[in-house]
């Protein structure tokens, strides 16, 4: 379903003919309060927050610029799928400001992408003020991620990227082994699943997610900062799952050279990390843990 712009609500600053690079935009959406704030250091770059938590960063003039650390890591994995520059069929669960769909459109011309976002108002805000380029190949769907996935054809995606947060937590119905099974069904045999997750020691949530996907995929990897993996702080971790061997050596080189270096865990080290964690069924699934106050705040 194509999302069309709507008229601004009270308190929203409208733009005349394009993006205004100096005036913030604010609106109550279906599931929170969203703000688009201009980056004073980049001409047409914007930060999206929802209920005060940073959600996305977009540079309309440079869509390959990824600001957030987890987004950079997701970008590394996206770049490793198939031959460099080959068009892909990508499903994004969670929309935000459409940062990674724009990235794929810029780096892999001709890709077909579906973005599934439960907050219709957020999608409308984004396409109104941060419009997609003509011919981007990106279709937007206002729908629940799990319901959309269950209705999607089998073997229809090269990449399935999940970055779904209700507030600051991954909803429970996206944390079960049944959800992992649907993800595996929708991906092609050479496809790759990616997810942005967040947790802290003792990593009960993160370990359960890895256990879920281990039941459906032969290959797993986890990318995170060493400080997060050592339990020093709450933070993001990127889960990668596939039916084929992952080029973890290349990913390790890329993530180690980032401004904020990360580690790639896989093989025996990752199995040791998972430990005795067991898959979680729908009836027992819970949302991801609540971040400590100020973890993802700004200012």
Tab-separated table of C-alpha atoms in Angstrom:
chain	number	residue	atom	x	y	z
A	1	UNK	CA	0.000	0.000	0.000
A	2	UNK	CA	1.545	3.287	-1.099
A	3	UNK	CA	1.674	5.856	1.689
A	4	UNK	CA	0.570	9.311	0.567
A	5	UNK	CA	1.521	12.586	2.322
A	6	UNK	CA	-1.124	14.225	4.468
A	7	UNK	CA	-1.677	17.784	5.581
A	8	UNK	CA	0.431	18.893	8.571
A	9	UNK	CA	-1.193	18.811	11.974
A	10	UNK	CA	-1.182	21.531	14.585
A	11	UNK	CA	2.370	22.198	15.725
A	12	UNK	CA	3.967	20.824	12.576
A	13	UNK	CA	6.129	23.091	10.464
A	14	UNK	CA	5.317	22.665	6.787
A	15	UNK	CA	7.953	22.927	4.062
A	16	UNK	CA	7.387	24.949	0.932
A	17	UNK	CA	8.586	23.016	-2.073
A	18	UNK	CA	11.248	20.957	-0.367
A	19	UNK	CA	13.198	20.191	2.749
A	20	UNK	CA	13.829	23.110	5.100
A	21	UNK	CA	17.276	22.614	6.571
A	22	UNK	CA	16.801	24.818	9.620
A	23	UNK	CA	13.335	24.258	11.111
A	24	UNK	CA	12.496	21.132	13.157
A	25	UNK	CA	9.301	19.230	12.406
A	26	UNK	CA	7.170	17.605	15.115
A	27	UNK	CA	4.012	15.518	14.986
A	28	UNK	CA	2.054	13.052	17.077
A	29	UNK	CA	1.909	9.859	15.018
A	30	UNK	CA	-0.179	6.745	15.512
A	31	UNK	CA	2.240	5.239	18.051
A	32	UNK	CA	4.277	8.060	19.509
A	33	UNK	CA	5.553	11.608	19.138
A	34	UNK	CA	8.023	12.064	16.286
A	35	UNK	CA	10.489	14.858	15.632
A	36	UNK	CA	12.627	15.554	12.595
A	37	UNK	CA	15.582	17.726	13.552
A	38	UNK	CA	18.061	19.190	11.042
A	39	UNK	CA	21.760	18.516	11.426
A	40	UNK	CA	23.432	21.928	11.421
A	41	UNK	CA	26.660	20.411	10.067
A	42	UNK	CA	25.153	18.811	6.937
A	43	UNK	CA	22.998	20.691	4.452
A	44	UNK	CA	20.051	18.305	4.107
A	45	UNK	CA	20.561	15.801	6.906
A	46	UNK	CA	17.951	14.986	9.510
A	47	UNK	CA	17.664	13.073	12.773
A	48	UNK	CA	14.377	11.310	13.525
A	49	UNK	CA	13.412	10.734	17.147
A	50	UNK	CA	10.305	9.007	18.471
A	51	UNK	CA	9.318	9.730	22.064
A	52	UNK	CA	12.751	11.265	22.543
A	53	UNK	CA	14.744	8.207	21.410
A	54	UNK	CA	16.887	8.510	18.246
A	55	UNK	CA	15.461	6.286	15.514
A	56	UNK	CA	17.102	7.235	12.216
A	57	UNK	CA	19.518	9.627	10.563
A	58	UNK	CA	19.191	10.553	6.884
A	59	UNK	CA	21.279	12.714	4.567
A	60	UNK	CA	19.114	13.356	1.517
A	61	UNK	CA	22.111	14.476	-0.547
A	62	UNK	CA	24.257	11.502	0.475
A	63	UNK	CA	22.055	8.432	1.102
A	64	UNK	CA	25.107	6.195	1.501
A	65	UNK	CA	26.136	8.134	4.613
A	66	UNK	CA	25.218	6.018	7.648
A	67	UNK	CA	25.530	7.881	10.941
A	68	UNK	CA	24.466	5.379	13.601
A	69	UNK	CA	26.957	2.655	14.512
A	70	UNK	CA	24.445	-0.187	14.161
A	71	UNK	CA	23.355	1.142	10.746
A	72	UNK	CA	26.963	1.148	9.551
A	73	UNK	CA	27.262	-2.501	10.588
A	74	UNK	CA	24.032	-3.403	8.833
A	75	UNK	CA	25.392	-1.603	5.770
A	76	UNK	CA	28.526	-3.760	5.842
A	77	UNK	CA	26.400	-6.911	5.813
A	78	UNK	CA	24.167	-5.576	3.040
A	79	UNK	CA	27.259	-4.845	0.947
A	80	UNK	CA	28.388	-8.466	1.373
A	81	UNK	CA	25.220	-10.058	-0.057
A	82	UNK	CA	25.841	-11.537	-3.492
A	83	UNK	CA	27.910	-9.759	-6.106
A	84	UNK	CA	28.743	-6.126	-5.430
A	85	UNK	CA	26.086	-3.818	-6.882
A	86	UNK	CA	23.659	-6.610	-7.830
A	87	UNK	CA	20.011	-5.661	-7.494
A	88	UNK	CA	18.269	-7.345	-4.562
A	89	UNK	CA	14.760	-8.034	-3.332
A	90	UNK	CA	14.784	-6.623	0.197
A	91	UNK	CA	12.125	-6.576	2.917
A	92	UNK	CA	12.600	-4.064	5.733
A	93	UNK	CA	10.569	-4.706	8.883
A	94	UNK	CA	10.469	-1.296	10.532
A	95	UNK	CA	10.688	1.926	8.580
A	96	UNK	CA	12.073	4.803	10.615
A	97	UNK	CA	13.232	7.517	8.231
A	98	UNK	CA	13.965	4.895	5.527
A	99	UNK	CA	17.723	5.177	5.996
A	100	UNK	CA	18.684	1.672	4.869
A	101	UNK	CA	16.146	1.451	2.030
A	102	UNK	CA	17.699	4.658	0.650
A	103	UNK	CA	21.161	3.121	1.116
A	104	UNK	CA	20.230	-0.008	-0.839
A	105	UNK	CA	18.595	2.053	-3.598
A	106	UNK	CA	21.802	4.082	-3.957
A	107	UNK	CA	24.250	1.151	-3.814
A	108	UNK	CA	22.212	-1.468	-5.704
A	109	UNK	CA	20.297	0.184	-8.517
A	110	UNK	CA	17.201	-1.700	-9.633
A	111	UNK	CA	16.552	-3.330	-6.271
A	112	UNK	CA	12.947	-3.947	-5.267
A	113	UNK	CA	12.256	-3.081	-1.648
A	114	UNK	CA	9.261	-3.388	0.638
A	115	UNK	CA	9.191	-1.400	3.874
A	116	UNK	CA	6.722	-2.574	6.520
A	117	UNK	CA	5.985	-0.076	9.303
A	118	UNK	CA	3.119	-0.351	11.797
A	119	UNK	CA	2.982	3.416	12.422
A	120	UNK	CA	1.205	4.835	9.382
A	121	UNK	CA	1.532	8.371	10.718
A	122	UNK	CA	5.299	8.017	10.945
A	123	UNK	CA	5.529	6.829	7.345
A	124	UNK	CA	3.403	9.770	6.226
A	125	UNK	CA	5.587	12.221	8.141
A	126	UNK	CA	8.742	10.821	6.589
A	127	UNK	CA	7.563	10.754	2.967
A	128	UNK	CA	6.104	14.258	3.346
A	129	UNK	CA	9.285	15.894	4.633
A	130	UNK	CA	12.041	13.496	3.526
A	131	UNK	CA	10.707	12.340	0.145
A	132	UNK	CA	12.099	9.312	-1.624
A	133	UNK	CA	13.799	9.874	-4.988
A	134	UNK	CA	11.826	9.105	-8.126
A	135	UNK	CA	12.214	5.519	-9.257
A	136	UNK	CA	13.655	4.358	-5.942
A	137	UNK	CA	11.901	0.979	-6.162
A	138	UNK	CA	10.777	1.322	-2.534
A	139	UNK	CA	7.172	0.415	-1.650
A	140	UNK	CA	5.814	1.390	1.754
A	141	UNK	CA	3.279	-0.697	3.680
A	142	UNK	CA	1.463	0.413	6.829
A	143	UNK	CA	1.125	-2.996	8.477
A	144	UNK	CA	2.220	-5.156	11.380
A	145	UNK	CA	5.576	-6.771	10.604
A	146	UNK	CA	4.634	-10.304	11.688
A	147	UNK	CA	1.282	-10.264	9.882
A	148	UNK	CA	2.899	-8.984	6.678
A	149	UNK	CA	5.621	-11.606	6.884
A	150	UNK	CA	3.130	-14.426	7.371
A	151	UNK	CA	1.271	-13.327	4.222
A	152	UNK	CA	4.423	-12.933	2.089
A	153	UNK	CA	5.243	-15.569	-0.557
A	154	UNK	CA	7.833	-18.214	0.291
A	155	UNK	CA	11.290	-17.658	-1.178
A	156	UNK	CA	10.530	-14.090	-2.223
A	157	UNK	CA	13.362	-12.091	-0.606
A	158	UNK	CA	17.140	-11.945	-0.856
A	159	UNK	CA	17.410	-9.948	2.354
A	160	UNK	CA	15.103	-9.591	5.333
A	161	UNK	CA	16.157	-6.754	7.640
A	162	UNK	CA	14.378	-6.322	10.978
A	163	UNK	CA	14.702	-3.061	12.886
A	164	UNK	CA	11.385	-2.972	14.727
A	165	UNK	CA	11.013	-1.192	18.034
A	166	UNK	CA	7.824	-0.318	19.862
A	167	UNK	CA	9.232	2.603	21.786
A	168	UNK	CA	12.648	1.263	22.775
A	169	UNK	CA	11.756	-2.450	22.774
A	170	UNK	CA	11.340	-5.161	20.153
A	171	UNK	CA	7.708	-6.352	20.364
A	172	UNK	CA	7.206	-9.834	21.810
A	173	UNK	CA	5.573	-11.307	18.696
A	174	UNK	CA	8.846	-10.659	16.819
A	175	UNK	CA	11.015	-12.512	19.334
A	176	UNK	CA	9.774	-16.104	19.030
A	177	UNK	CA	10.960	-19.182	17.168
A	178	UNK	CA	7.714	-19.104	15.146
A	179	UNK	CA	8.715	-15.650	13.905
A	180	UNK	CA	12.174	-16.962	12.999
A	181	UNK	CA	10.503	-19.785	11.067
A	182	UNK	CA	8.479	-17.273	9.030
A	183	UNK	CA	11.638	-15.300	8.280
A	184	UNK	CA	13.361	-18.454	7.022
A	185	UNK	CA	10.337	-19.302	4.858
A	186	UNK	CA	10.279	-15.902	3.123
A	187	UNK	CA	14.016	-15.841	2.389
A	188	UNK	CA	15.524	-17.541	-0.638
A	189	UNK	CA	18.099	-20.263	-0.113
A	190	UNK	CA	20.968	-17.807	-0.566
A	191	UNK	CA	19.218	-15.078	1.412
A	192	UNK	CA	20.371	-13.289	4.545
A	193	UNK	CA	18.452	-12.249	7.650
A	194	UNK	CA	19.633	-9.200	9.630
A	195	UNK	CA	18.267	-7.759	12.848
A	196	UNK	CA	19.111	-4.804	15.043
A	197	UNK	CA	18.717	-5.898	18.655
A	198	UNK	CA	19.715	-4.453	22.025
A	199	UNK	CA	20.558	-6.080	25.344
A	200	UNK	CA	22.996	-6.146	28.264
A	201	UNK	CA	24.543	-8.782	30.509
A	202	UNK	CA	23.466	-11.503	31.250
A	203	UNK	CA	22.123	-11.364	27.645
A	204	UNK	CA	19.075	-13.559	28.257
A	205	UNK	CA	17.198	-11.874	25.405
A	206	UNK	CA	20.055	-11.872	22.913
A	207	UNK	CA	20.898	-15.507	23.627
A	208	UNK	CA	17.269	-16.541	23.170
A	209	UNK	CA	17.147	-14.768	19.799
A	210	UNK	CA	20.254	-16.577	18.626
A	211	UNK	CA	18.760	-19.873	19.847
A	212	UNK	CA	15.580	-19.126	17.858
A	213	UNK	CA	17.443	-18.548	14.619
A	214	UNK	CA	19.807	-21.461	15.175
A	215	UNK	CA	16.788	-23.757	14.755
A	216	UNK	CA	16.147	-22.392	11.235
A	217	UNK	CA	19.543	-21.319	9.850
A	218	UNK	CA	22.863	-23.126	9.535
A	219	UNK	CA	25.020	-20.006	9.857
A	220	UNK	CA	24.862	-17.281	12.514
A	221	UNK	CA	26.981	-14.256	13.371
A	222	UNK	CA	26.718	-11.487	15.926
A	223	UNK	CA	28.271	-8.026	15.515
A	224	UNK	CA	28.658	-5.695	18.493
A	225	UNK	CA	31.133	-3.457	20.270
A	226	UNK	CA	33.520	-5.311	22.586
A	227	UNK	CA	32.244	-3.285	25.550
A	228	UNK	CA	28.719	-4.519	24.940
A	229	UNK	CA	29.805	-8.142	24.479
A	230	UNK	CA	31.851	-7.973	27.684
A	231	UNK	CA	28.791	-6.812	29.597
A	232	UNK	CA	30.068	-3.335	30.364
A	233	UNK	CA	27.024	-1.542	29.026
A	234	UNK	CA	23.642	-1.878	27.339
A	235	UNK	CA	23.922	-1.585	23.574
A	236	UNK	CA	23.036	-2.673	20.057
A	237	UNK	CA	23.977	-5.973	18.462
A	238	UNK	CA	23.419	-7.032	14.858
A	239	UNK	CA	22.251	-10.619	14.370
A	240	UNK	CA	23.031	-12.208	10.987
A	241	UNK	CA	21.556	-15.540	9.848
A	242	UNK	CA	21.897	-17.488	6.597
A	243	UNK	CA	21.745	-20.979	5.127
A	244	UNK	CA	25.162	-20.559	3.515
A	245	UNK	CA	28.607	-19.643	4.889
A	246	UNK	CA	29.003	-15.990	5.809
A	247	UNK	CA	32.175	-14.087	4.952
A	248	UNK	CA	32.856	-13.337	8.590
A	249	UNK	CA	36.529	-12.565	7.924
A	250	UNK	CA	35.591	-9.698	5.586
A	251	UNK	CA	32.945	-8.462	8.009
A	252	UNK	CA	35.459	-8.571	10.855
A	253	UNK	CA	37.916	-6.449	8.868
A	254	UNK	CA	35.258	-3.888	8.015
A	255	UNK	CA	33.795	-3.608	11.501
A	256	UNK	CA	37.225	-3.463	13.130
A	257	UNK	CA	38.168	-0.463	10.970
A	258	UNK	CA	35.058	1.577	11.796
A	259	UNK	CA	35.291	4.720	13.911
A	260	UNK	CA	33.698	2.665	16.702
A	261	UNK	CA	35.167	-0.811	16.141
A	262	UNK	CA	33.026	-3.904	16.612
A	263	UNK	CA	33.676	-7.613	16.926
A	264	UNK	CA	32.153	-10.385	14.816
A	265	UNK	CA	31.324	-13.503	16.829
A	266	UNK	CA	30.604	-16.762	14.992
A	267	UNK	CA	31.291	-20.482	15.086
A	268	UNK	CA	32.392	-22.029	18.400
A	269	UNK	CA	32.659	-18.653	20.173
A	270	UNK	CA	29.059	-17.847	19.297
A	271	UNK	CA	27.851	-21.303	20.319
A	272	UNK	CA	29.578	-20.763	23.645
A	273	UNK	CA	27.853	-17.382	23.961
A	274	UNK	CA	24.439	-18.984	23.319
A	275	UNK	CA	25.192	-21.582	25.970
A	276	UNK	CA	22.104	-23.324	27.332
A	277	UNK	CA	19.632	-20.780	25.937
A	278	UNK	CA	16.608	-22.392	24.361
A	279	UNK	CA	14.234	-21.212	21.621
A	280	UNK	CA	11.257	-19.206	22.846
A	281	UNK	CA	7.761	-20.058	21.603
A	282	UNK	CA	5.026	-17.515	20.960
A	283	UNK	CA	3.263	-18.240	24.235
A	284	UNK	CA	6.423	-17.489	26.224
A	285	UNK	CA	7.831	-14.630	24.145
A	286	UNK	CA	8.514	-11.262	25.779
A	287	UNK	CA	9.686	-7.897	24.418
A	288	UNK	CA	13.363	-7.037	24.444
A	289	UNK	CA	14.564	-5.474	27.709
A	290	UNK	CA	13.873	-1.853	28.563
A	291	UNK	CA	17.035	0.234	28.051
A	292	UNK	CA	18.383	1.993	31.140
A	293	UNK	CA	17.376	5.642	31.377
A	294	UNK	CA	19.429	7.800	29.057
A	295	UNK	CA	20.895	4.927	27.054
A	296	UNK	CA	19.687	6.177	23.683
A	297	UNK	CA	18.879	9.784	24.586
A	298	UNK	CA	20.193	12.868	22.820
A	299	UNK	CA	21.410	16.246	23.876
